[in-house]
Short mmCIF file of C-alpha atoms in Angstrom, two decimals:
data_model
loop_
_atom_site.label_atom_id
_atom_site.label_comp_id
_atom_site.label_asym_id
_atom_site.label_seq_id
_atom_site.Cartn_x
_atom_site.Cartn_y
_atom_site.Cartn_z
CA UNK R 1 -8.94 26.81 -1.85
CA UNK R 2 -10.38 23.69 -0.09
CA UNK R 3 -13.51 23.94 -2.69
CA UNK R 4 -11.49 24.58 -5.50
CA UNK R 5 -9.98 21.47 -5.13
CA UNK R 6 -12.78 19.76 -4.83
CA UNK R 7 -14.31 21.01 -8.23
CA UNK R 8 -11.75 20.17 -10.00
CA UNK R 9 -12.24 16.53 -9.42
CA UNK R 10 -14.76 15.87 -11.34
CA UNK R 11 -14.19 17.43 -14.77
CA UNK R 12 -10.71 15.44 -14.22
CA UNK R 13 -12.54 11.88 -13.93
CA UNK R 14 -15.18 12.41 -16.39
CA UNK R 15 -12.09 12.95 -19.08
CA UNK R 16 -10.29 9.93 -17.09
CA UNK R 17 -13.06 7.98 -17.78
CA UNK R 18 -14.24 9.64 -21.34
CA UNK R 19 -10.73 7.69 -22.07
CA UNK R 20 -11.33 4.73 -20.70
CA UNK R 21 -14.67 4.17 -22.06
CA UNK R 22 -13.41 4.90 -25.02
CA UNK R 23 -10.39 2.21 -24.93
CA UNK R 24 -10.39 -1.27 -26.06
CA UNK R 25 -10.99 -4.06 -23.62
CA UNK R 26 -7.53 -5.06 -22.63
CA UNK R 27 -5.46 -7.29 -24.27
CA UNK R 28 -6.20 -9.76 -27.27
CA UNK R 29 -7.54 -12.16 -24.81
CA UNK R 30 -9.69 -10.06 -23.25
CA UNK R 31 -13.21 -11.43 -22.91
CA UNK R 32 -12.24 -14.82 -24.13
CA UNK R 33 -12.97 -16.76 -20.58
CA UNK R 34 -16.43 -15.83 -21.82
CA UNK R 35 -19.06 -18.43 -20.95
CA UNK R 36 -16.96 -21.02 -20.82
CA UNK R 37 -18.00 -21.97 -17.45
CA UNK R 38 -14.67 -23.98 -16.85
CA UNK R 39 -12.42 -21.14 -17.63
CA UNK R 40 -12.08 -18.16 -15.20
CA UNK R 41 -10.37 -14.27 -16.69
CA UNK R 42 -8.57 -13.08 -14.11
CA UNK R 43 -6.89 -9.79 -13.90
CA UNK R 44 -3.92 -8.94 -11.76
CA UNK R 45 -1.90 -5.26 -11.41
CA UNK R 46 1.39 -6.50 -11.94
CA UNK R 47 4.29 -5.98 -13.83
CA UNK R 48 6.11 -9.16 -15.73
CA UNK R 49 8.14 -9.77 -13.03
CA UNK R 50 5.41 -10.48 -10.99
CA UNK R 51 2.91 -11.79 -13.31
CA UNK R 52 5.66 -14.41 -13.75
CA UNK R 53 5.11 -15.78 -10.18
CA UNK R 54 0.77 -15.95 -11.16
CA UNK R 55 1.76 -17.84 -14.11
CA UNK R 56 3.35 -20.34 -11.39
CA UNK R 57 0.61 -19.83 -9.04
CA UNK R 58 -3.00 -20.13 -11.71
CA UNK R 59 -0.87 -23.51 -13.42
CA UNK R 60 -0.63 -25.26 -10.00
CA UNK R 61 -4.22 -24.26 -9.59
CA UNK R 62 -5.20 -25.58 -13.24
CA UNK R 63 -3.46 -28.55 -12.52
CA UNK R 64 -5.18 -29.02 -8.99
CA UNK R 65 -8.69 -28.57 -10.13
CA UNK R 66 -9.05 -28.41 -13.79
CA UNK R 67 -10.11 -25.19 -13.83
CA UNK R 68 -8.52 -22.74 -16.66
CA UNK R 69 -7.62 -19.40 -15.89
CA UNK R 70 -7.06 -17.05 -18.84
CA UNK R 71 -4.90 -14.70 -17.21
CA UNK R 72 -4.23 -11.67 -17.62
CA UNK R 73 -1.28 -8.88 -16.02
CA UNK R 74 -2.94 -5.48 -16.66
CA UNK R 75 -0.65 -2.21 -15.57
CA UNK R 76 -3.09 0.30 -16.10
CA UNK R 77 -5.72 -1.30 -14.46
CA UNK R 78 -8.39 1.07 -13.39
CA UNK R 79 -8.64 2.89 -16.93
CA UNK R 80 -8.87 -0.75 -18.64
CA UNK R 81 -11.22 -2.01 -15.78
CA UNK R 82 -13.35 1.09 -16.49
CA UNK R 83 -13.52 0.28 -19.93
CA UNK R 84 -15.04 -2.96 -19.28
CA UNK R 85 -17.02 -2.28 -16.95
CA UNK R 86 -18.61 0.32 -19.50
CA UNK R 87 -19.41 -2.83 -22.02
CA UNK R 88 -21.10 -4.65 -18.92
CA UNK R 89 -18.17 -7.65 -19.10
CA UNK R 90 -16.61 -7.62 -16.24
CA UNK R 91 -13.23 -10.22 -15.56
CA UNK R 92 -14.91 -12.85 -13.09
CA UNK R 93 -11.86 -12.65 -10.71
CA UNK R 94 -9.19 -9.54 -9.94
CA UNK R 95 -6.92 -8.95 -7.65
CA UNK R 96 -5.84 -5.71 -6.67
CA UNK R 97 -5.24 -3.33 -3.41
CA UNK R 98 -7.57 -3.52 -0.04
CA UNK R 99 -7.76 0.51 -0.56
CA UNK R 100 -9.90 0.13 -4.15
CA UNK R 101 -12.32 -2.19 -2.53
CA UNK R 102 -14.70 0.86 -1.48
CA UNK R 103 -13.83 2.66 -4.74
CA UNK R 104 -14.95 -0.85 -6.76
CA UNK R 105 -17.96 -1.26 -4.31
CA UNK R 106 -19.42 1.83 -4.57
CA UNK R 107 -19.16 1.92 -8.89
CA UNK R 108 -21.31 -1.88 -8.69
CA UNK R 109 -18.15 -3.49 -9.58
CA UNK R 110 -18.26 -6.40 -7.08
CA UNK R 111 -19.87 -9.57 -6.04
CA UNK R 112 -20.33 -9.43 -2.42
CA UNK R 113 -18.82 -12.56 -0.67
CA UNK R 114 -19.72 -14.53 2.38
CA UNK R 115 -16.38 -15.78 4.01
CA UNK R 116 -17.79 -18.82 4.90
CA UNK R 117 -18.27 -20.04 1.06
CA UNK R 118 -14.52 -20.47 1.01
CA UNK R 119 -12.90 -23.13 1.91
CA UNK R 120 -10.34 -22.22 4.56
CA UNK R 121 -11.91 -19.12 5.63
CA UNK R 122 -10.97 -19.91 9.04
CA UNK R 123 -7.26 -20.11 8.81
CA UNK R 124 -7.74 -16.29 7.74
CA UNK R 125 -7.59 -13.88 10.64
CA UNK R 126 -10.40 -12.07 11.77
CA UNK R 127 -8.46 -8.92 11.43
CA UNK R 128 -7.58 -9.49 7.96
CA UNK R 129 -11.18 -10.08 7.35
CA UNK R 130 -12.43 -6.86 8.59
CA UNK R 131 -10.39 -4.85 5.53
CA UNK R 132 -12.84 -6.37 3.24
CA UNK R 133 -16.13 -5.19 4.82
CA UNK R 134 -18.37 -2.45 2.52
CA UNK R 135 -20.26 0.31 3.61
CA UNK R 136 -23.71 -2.09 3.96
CA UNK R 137 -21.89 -4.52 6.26
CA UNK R 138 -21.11 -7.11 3.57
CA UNK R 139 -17.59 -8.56 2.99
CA UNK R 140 -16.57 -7.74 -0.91
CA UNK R 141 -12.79 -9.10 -1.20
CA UNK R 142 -11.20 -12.14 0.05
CA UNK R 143 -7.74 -11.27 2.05
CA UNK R 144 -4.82 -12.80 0.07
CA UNK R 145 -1.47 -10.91 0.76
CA UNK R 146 -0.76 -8.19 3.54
CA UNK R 147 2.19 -6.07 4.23
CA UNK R 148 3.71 -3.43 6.70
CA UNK R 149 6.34 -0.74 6.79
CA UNK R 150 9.52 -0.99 8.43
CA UNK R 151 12.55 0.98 8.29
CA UNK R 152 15.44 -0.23 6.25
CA UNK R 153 18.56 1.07 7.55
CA UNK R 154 22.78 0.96 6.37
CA UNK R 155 23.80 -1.42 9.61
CA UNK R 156 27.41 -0.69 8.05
CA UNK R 157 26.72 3.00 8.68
CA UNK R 158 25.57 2.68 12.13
CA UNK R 159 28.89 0.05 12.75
CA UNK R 160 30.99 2.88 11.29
CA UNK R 161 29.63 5.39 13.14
CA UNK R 162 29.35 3.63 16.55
CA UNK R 163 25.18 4.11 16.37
CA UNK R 164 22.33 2.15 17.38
CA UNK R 165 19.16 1.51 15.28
CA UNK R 166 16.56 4.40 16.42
CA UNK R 167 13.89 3.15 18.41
CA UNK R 168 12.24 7.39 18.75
CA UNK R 169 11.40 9.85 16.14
CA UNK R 170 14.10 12.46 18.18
CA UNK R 171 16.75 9.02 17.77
CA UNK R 172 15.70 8.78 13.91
CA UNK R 173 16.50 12.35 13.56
CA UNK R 174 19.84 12.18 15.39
CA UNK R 175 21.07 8.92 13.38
CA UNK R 176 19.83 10.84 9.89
CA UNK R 177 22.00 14.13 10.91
CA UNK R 178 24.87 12.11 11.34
CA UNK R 179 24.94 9.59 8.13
CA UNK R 180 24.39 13.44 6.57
CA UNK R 181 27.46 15.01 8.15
CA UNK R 182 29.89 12.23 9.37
CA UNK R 183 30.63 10.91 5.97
CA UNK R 184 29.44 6.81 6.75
CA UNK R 185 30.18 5.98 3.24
CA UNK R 186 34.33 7.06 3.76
CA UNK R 187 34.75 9.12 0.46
CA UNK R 188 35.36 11.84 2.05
CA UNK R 189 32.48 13.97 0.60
CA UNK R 190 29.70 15.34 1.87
CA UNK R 191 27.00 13.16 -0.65
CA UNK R 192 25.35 11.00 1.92
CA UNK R 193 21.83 11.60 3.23
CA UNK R 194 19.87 10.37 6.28
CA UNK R 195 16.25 9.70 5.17
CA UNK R 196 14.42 9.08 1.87
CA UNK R 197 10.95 10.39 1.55
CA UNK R 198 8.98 9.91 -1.46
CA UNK R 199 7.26 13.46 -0.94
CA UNK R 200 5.22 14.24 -3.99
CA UNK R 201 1.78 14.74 -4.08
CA UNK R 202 1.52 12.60 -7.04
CA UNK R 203 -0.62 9.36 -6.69
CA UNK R 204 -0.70 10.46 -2.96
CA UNK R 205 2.27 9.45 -2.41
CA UNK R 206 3.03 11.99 0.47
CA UNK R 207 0.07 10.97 2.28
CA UNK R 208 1.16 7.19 1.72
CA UNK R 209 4.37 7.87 2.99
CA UNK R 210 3.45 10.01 5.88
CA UNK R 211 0.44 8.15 7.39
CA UNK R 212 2.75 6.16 9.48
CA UNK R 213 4.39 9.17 11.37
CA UNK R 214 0.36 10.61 11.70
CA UNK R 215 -0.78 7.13 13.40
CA UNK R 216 2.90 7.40 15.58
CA UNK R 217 1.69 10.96 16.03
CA UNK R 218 -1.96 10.03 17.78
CA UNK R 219 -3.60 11.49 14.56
CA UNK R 220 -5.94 10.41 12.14
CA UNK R 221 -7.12 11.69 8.39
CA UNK R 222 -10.81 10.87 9.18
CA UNK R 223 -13.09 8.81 11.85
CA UNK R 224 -15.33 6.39 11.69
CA UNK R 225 -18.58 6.88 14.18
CA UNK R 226 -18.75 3.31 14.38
CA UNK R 227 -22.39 4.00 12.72
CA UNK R 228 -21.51 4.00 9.12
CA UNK R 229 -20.44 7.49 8.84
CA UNK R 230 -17.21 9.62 8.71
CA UNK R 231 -15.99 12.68 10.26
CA UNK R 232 -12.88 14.72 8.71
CA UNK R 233 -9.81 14.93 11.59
CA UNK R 234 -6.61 16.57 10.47
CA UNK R 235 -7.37 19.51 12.47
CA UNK R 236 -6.63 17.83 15.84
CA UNK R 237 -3.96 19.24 17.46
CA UNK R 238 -2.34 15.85 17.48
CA UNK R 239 -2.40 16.33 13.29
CA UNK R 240 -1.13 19.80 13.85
CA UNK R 241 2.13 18.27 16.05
CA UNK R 242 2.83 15.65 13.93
CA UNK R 243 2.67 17.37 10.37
CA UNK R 244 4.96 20.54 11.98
CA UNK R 245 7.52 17.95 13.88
CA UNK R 246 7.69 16.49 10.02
CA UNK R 247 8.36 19.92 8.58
CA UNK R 248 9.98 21.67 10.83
CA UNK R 249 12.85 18.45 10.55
CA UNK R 250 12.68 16.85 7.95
CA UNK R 251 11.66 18.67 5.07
CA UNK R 252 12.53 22.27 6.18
CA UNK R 253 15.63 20.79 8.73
CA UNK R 254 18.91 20.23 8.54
CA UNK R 255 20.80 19.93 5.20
CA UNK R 256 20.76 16.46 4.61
CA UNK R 257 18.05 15.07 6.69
CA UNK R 258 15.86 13.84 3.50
CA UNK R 259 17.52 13.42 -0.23
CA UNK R 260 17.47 16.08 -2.36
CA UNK R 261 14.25 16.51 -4.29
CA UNK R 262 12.23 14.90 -1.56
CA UNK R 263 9.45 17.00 -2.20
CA UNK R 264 8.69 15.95 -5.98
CA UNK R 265 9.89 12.63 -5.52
CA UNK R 266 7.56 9.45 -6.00
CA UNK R 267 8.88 5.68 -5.28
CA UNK R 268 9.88 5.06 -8.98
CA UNK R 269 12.33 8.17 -8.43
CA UNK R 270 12.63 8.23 -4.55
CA UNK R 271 16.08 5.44 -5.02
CA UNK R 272 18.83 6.79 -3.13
CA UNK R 273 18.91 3.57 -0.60
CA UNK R 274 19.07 1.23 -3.17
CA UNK R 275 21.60 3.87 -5.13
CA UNK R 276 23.92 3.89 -2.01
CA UNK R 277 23.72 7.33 -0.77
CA UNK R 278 21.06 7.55 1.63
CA UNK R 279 20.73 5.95 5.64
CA UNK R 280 17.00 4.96 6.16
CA UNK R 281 13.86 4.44 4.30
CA UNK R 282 10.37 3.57 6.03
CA UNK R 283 9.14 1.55 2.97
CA UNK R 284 7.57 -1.42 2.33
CA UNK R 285 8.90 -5.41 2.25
CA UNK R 286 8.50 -5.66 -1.70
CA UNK R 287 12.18 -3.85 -1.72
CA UNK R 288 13.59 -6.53 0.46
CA UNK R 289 15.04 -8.69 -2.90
CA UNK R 290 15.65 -5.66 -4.68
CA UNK R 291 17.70 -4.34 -1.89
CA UNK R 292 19.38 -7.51 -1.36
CA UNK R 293 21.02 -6.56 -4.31
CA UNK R 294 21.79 -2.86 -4.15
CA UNK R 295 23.08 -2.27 -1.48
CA UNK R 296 23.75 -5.55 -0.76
CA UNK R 297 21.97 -7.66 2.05
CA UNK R 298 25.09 -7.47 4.03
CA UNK R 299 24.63 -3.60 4.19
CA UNK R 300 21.36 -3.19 5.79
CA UNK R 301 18.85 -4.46 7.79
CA UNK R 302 14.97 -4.18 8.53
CA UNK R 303 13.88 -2.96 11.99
CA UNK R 304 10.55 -1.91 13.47
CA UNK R 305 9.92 1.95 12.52
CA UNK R 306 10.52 4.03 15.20
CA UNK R 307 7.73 5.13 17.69
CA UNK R 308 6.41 8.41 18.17
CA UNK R 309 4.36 10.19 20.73
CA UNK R 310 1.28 7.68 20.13
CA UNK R 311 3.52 4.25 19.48
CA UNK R 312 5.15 2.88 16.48
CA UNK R 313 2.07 2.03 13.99
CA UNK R 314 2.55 1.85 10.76
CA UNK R 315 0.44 1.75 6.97
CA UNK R 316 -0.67 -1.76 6.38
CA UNK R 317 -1.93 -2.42 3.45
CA UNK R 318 -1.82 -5.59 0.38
CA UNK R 319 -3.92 -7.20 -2.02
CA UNK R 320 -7.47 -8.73 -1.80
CA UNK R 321 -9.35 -11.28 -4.18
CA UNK R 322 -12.41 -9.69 -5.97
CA UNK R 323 -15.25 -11.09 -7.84
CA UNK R 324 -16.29 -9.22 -10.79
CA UNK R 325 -20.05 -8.37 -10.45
CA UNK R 326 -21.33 -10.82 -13.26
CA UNK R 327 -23.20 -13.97 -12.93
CA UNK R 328 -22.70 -17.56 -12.81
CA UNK R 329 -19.11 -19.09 -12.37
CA UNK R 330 -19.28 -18.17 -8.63
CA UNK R 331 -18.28 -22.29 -7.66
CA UNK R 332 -14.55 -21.87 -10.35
CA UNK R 333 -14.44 -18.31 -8.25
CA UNK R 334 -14.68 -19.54 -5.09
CA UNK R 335 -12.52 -22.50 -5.91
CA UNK R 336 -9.94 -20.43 -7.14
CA UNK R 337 -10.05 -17.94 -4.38
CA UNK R 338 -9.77 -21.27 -1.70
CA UNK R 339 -6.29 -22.42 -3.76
CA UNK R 340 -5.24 -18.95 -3.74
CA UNK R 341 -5.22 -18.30 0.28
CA UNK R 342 -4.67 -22.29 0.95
CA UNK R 343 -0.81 -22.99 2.81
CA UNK R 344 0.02 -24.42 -1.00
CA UNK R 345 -1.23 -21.43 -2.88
CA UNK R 346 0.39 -18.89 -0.33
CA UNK R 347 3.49 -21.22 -0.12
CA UNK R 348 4.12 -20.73 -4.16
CA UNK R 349 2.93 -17.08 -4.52
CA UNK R 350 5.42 -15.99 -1.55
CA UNK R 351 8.23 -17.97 -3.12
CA UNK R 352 11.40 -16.09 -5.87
CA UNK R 353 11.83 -18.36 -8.80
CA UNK R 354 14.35 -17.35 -11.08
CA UNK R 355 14.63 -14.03 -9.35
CA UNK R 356 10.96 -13.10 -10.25
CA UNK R 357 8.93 -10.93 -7.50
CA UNK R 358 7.19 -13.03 -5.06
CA UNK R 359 3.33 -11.89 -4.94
CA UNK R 360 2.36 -12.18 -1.28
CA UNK R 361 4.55 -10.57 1.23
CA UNK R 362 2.68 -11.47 4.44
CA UNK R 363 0.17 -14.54 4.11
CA UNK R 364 -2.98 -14.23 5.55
CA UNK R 365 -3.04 -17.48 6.08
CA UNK R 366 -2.44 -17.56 10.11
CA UNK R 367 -1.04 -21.41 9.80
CA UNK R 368 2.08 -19.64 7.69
CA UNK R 369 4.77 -18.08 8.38
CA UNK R 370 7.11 -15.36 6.36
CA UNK R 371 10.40 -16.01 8.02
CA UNK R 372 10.06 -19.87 7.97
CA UNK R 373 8.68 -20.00 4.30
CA UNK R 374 11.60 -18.09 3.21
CA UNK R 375 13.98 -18.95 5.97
CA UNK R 376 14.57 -15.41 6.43
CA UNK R 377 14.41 -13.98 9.90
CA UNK R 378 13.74 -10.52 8.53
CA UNK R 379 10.52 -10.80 7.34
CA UNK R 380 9.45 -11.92 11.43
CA UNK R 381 9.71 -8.00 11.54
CA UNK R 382 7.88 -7.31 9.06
CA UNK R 383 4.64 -9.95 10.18
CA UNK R 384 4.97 -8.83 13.48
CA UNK R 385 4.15 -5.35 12.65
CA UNK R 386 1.50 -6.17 10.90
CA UNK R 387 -0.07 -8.60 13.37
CA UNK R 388 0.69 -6.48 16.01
CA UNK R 389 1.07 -2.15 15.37
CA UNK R 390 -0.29 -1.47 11.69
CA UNK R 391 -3.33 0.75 10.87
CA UNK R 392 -5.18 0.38 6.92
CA UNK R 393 -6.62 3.01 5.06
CA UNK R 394 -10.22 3.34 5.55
CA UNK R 395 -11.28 0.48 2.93
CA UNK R 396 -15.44 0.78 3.23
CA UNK R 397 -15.33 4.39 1.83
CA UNK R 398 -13.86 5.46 -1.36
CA UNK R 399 -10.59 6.24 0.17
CA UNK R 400 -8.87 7.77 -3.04
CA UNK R 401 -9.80 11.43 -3.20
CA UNK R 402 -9.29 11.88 0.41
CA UNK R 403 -5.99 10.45 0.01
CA UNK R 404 -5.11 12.56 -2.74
CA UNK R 405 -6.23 15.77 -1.16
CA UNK R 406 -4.53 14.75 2.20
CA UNK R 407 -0.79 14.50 -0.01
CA UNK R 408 -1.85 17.76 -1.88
CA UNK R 409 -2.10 19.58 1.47
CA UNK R 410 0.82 17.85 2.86
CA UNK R 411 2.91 18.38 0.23
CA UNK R 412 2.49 22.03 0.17
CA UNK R 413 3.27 22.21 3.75
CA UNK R 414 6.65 20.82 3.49
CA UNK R 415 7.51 22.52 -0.08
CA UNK R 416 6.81 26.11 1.39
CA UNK R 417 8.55 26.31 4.41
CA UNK R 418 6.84 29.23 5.83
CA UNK R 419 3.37 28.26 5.21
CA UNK R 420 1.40 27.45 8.27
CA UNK R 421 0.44 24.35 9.21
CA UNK R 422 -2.20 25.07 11.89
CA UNK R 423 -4.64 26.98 8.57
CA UNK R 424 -3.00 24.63 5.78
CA UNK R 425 -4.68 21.66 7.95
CA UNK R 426 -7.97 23.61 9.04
CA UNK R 427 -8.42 24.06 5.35
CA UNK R 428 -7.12 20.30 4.50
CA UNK R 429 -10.00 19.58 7.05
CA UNK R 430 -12.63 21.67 5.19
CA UNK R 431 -11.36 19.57 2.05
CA UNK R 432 -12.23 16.45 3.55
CA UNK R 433 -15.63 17.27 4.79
CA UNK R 434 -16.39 18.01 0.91
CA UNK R 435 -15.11 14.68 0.09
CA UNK R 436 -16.69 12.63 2.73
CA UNK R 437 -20.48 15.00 1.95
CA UNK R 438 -19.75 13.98 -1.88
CA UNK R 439 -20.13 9.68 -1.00
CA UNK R 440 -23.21 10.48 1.48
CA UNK R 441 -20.48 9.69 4.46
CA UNK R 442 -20.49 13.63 6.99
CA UNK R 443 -21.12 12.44 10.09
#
């Protein structure tokens, strides 16, 4: 099962990129930086409501240095990036997730960087730094925004209910069963839920979602030998607790634990705490605004995610600076990369205007700080769980295929209750060694 996984992998990318090579360069301004040497394309994954907050950010660079930036927000960004990358024209400057940077590496996508060529490296933490180091040693992303998970929680449920905010995975489960059963919302119907749980294998989400309670757990997907290579590890028996203590509760517990669905759901369907009818949600700080709203930021409130056997760690991840692997413009890159992680740049790209999505959550700037930018005493829980109890995704390697076949096996776990979880992860296991042998990485 393991190997026919695998194998199926590769006839799916060759037609993923088959399309993408065969796709026009993005957008009508695609290419038009060109050699212009005072105008920089940069490419950003974002949605208008973020790419509203660039446009605020590249204009107060322009008007800083002089240096154009012909922007660009690209939503499908891998296929379009694929496509130029197939005409040998890459943008000169993207930015995009810390998990793509061994993905973009590996493909010759990237410029490698030394930190010290931009100015202000040394307000950047040496911690953030370290996400952006390749395979070969070399640093190929500059860190720009970082975030954590925390759990959001109804604090008008837990008032209602005479509760606490959990603080253990055994609490967590207690409060869920009763905003499922004690009806916190007052209707008098059983329609509440205690936890949401975008479960789908999709985009690996489950593995997204769930790599928190595996850290809390003492486990690991794979493990660096400090040498360069990679060993598969979801076999431990600290992997084997965690994933059955998740199954075994939430997804094949109590009625009500997890919303309905939780097994097919991905974050773009997995709503029910912003729709009203669900407890807790161990999610990232982008929903802050958007929860603000619905529910209403007198509902809730953000606390640190509850620890498990091995502590309370939790996904970090966020958003890195890349230059494209062309040549010449590499003074207007680094320039633009300096304003971009400099107190002004973070100040503006962490900042709502007109409601739009701010675009860095944490600052890796260390002289910054969330709560006082935004004079919001929230987001000190969110910084302090990055600075001080988050784990990354292996960045170095190409971290998507393990990720995907980590939520495949997880997700079949919890969607057939009477599988078992002891072979499901031996196999999982054997799965991983493939994809680790395939980039050169078994250890």
């Amino acid at each position: 099962m393991g190997d026919r996984r695998r194998r199926r992998r590769p006839a799916a990318v060759l037609a993923a990129a088959g399309l993408a090579f065969g796709t026009a360069a993005c957008g009508s301004g695609a290419g038009s930086a060109g050699d212009d040497p005072n105008t920089l394309e940069v490419w950003t994954r974002s949605n208008p409501d973020s790419a509203a907050t660039y446009d605020r950010v590249f204009a107060a660079f322009t008007k800083k240095t002089g240096i154009k930036v012909d922007y660009q927000p690209v939503i499908n960004f891998d296929q379009q990036l694929q496509a130029r990358a197939s005409t040998k024209d890459l943008p000169d400057v993207m930015i995009n997730d810390t998990a793509l940077m061994g993905s973009y590496q590996s493909q010759g996508l990237l410029k490698p960087i030394d930190p010290a060529s931009i100015t202000g490296h040394d307000q950047i933490t040496a911690k953030s730094w370290a996400s952006t180091v390749g395979l070969d040693g070399k640093h190929y992303g500059i860190p720009y925004s970082r975030q954590a998970q925390t759990l959001m929680i109804r604090k008008d449920w837990l008032k209602k209910l005479g509760l606490q905010a959990p603080r253990t995975w055994q609490q967590m489960l207690d409060v869920a069963k009763a905003f499922a059963t004690r009806d916190p919302d007052g209707d008098g119907k059983a329609d509440t839920y205690g936890i949401v749980a975008p479960g789908s294998a999709m985009n690996g989400y489950a593995a997204w979602w769930g790599s928190s309670f595996l850290w809390q757990g003492g486990a690991q997907i794979i493990k660096s030998d400090g040498k360069g290579g990679y060993r598969p590890a979801m076999d431990s028996a600290a992997a084997i607790r965690t994933v059955t203590w998740l199954k075994d509760n939430l997804f094949c517990g109590a009625k009500g634990v997890l919303q309905p669905g939780a097994v097919s759901a991905v974050t773009g369907t997995a709503t029910n705490f912003q729709d009203g009818n669900a407890g807790m949600y161990m999610t990232g700080p982008y929903n802050i605004a958007t929860y603000d709203t619905t529910p209403g930021k007198d509902k809730y409130e953000v606390v640190p995610a509850p620890a498990g056997p091995a502590g309370s760690d939790v996904l970090a991840d966020g958003e890195n600076v890349y230059f494209g692997a062309r040549t010449g413009k590499t003074e207007q890159e680094q320039a633009l990369a300096a304003f971009l992680v400099s107190p002004e740049g973070q100040r503006i790209a962490m900042t709502s205007v007109d409601g739009h999505q701010p675009v860095v959550r944490i600052p890796t700037n260390s002289t910054l700080d969330a709560a006082k930018v935004r004079d919001d005493p929230r987001w000190s829980v969110v910084q302090k769980a990055y600075e001080d109890s988050s784990e990354q995704f292996p960045n170095a390697p190409d971290f998507a295929p393990i990720k995907q076949d980590t939520a495949d096996s997880l997700n079949a776990l919890f969607t057939y209750c009477g599988s078992d979880v002891r072979s499901g992860l031996k196999e999982l296991n054997e799965t991983l060694a493939g994809d680790l042998k395939d980039q050169d990485l078994l250890k």
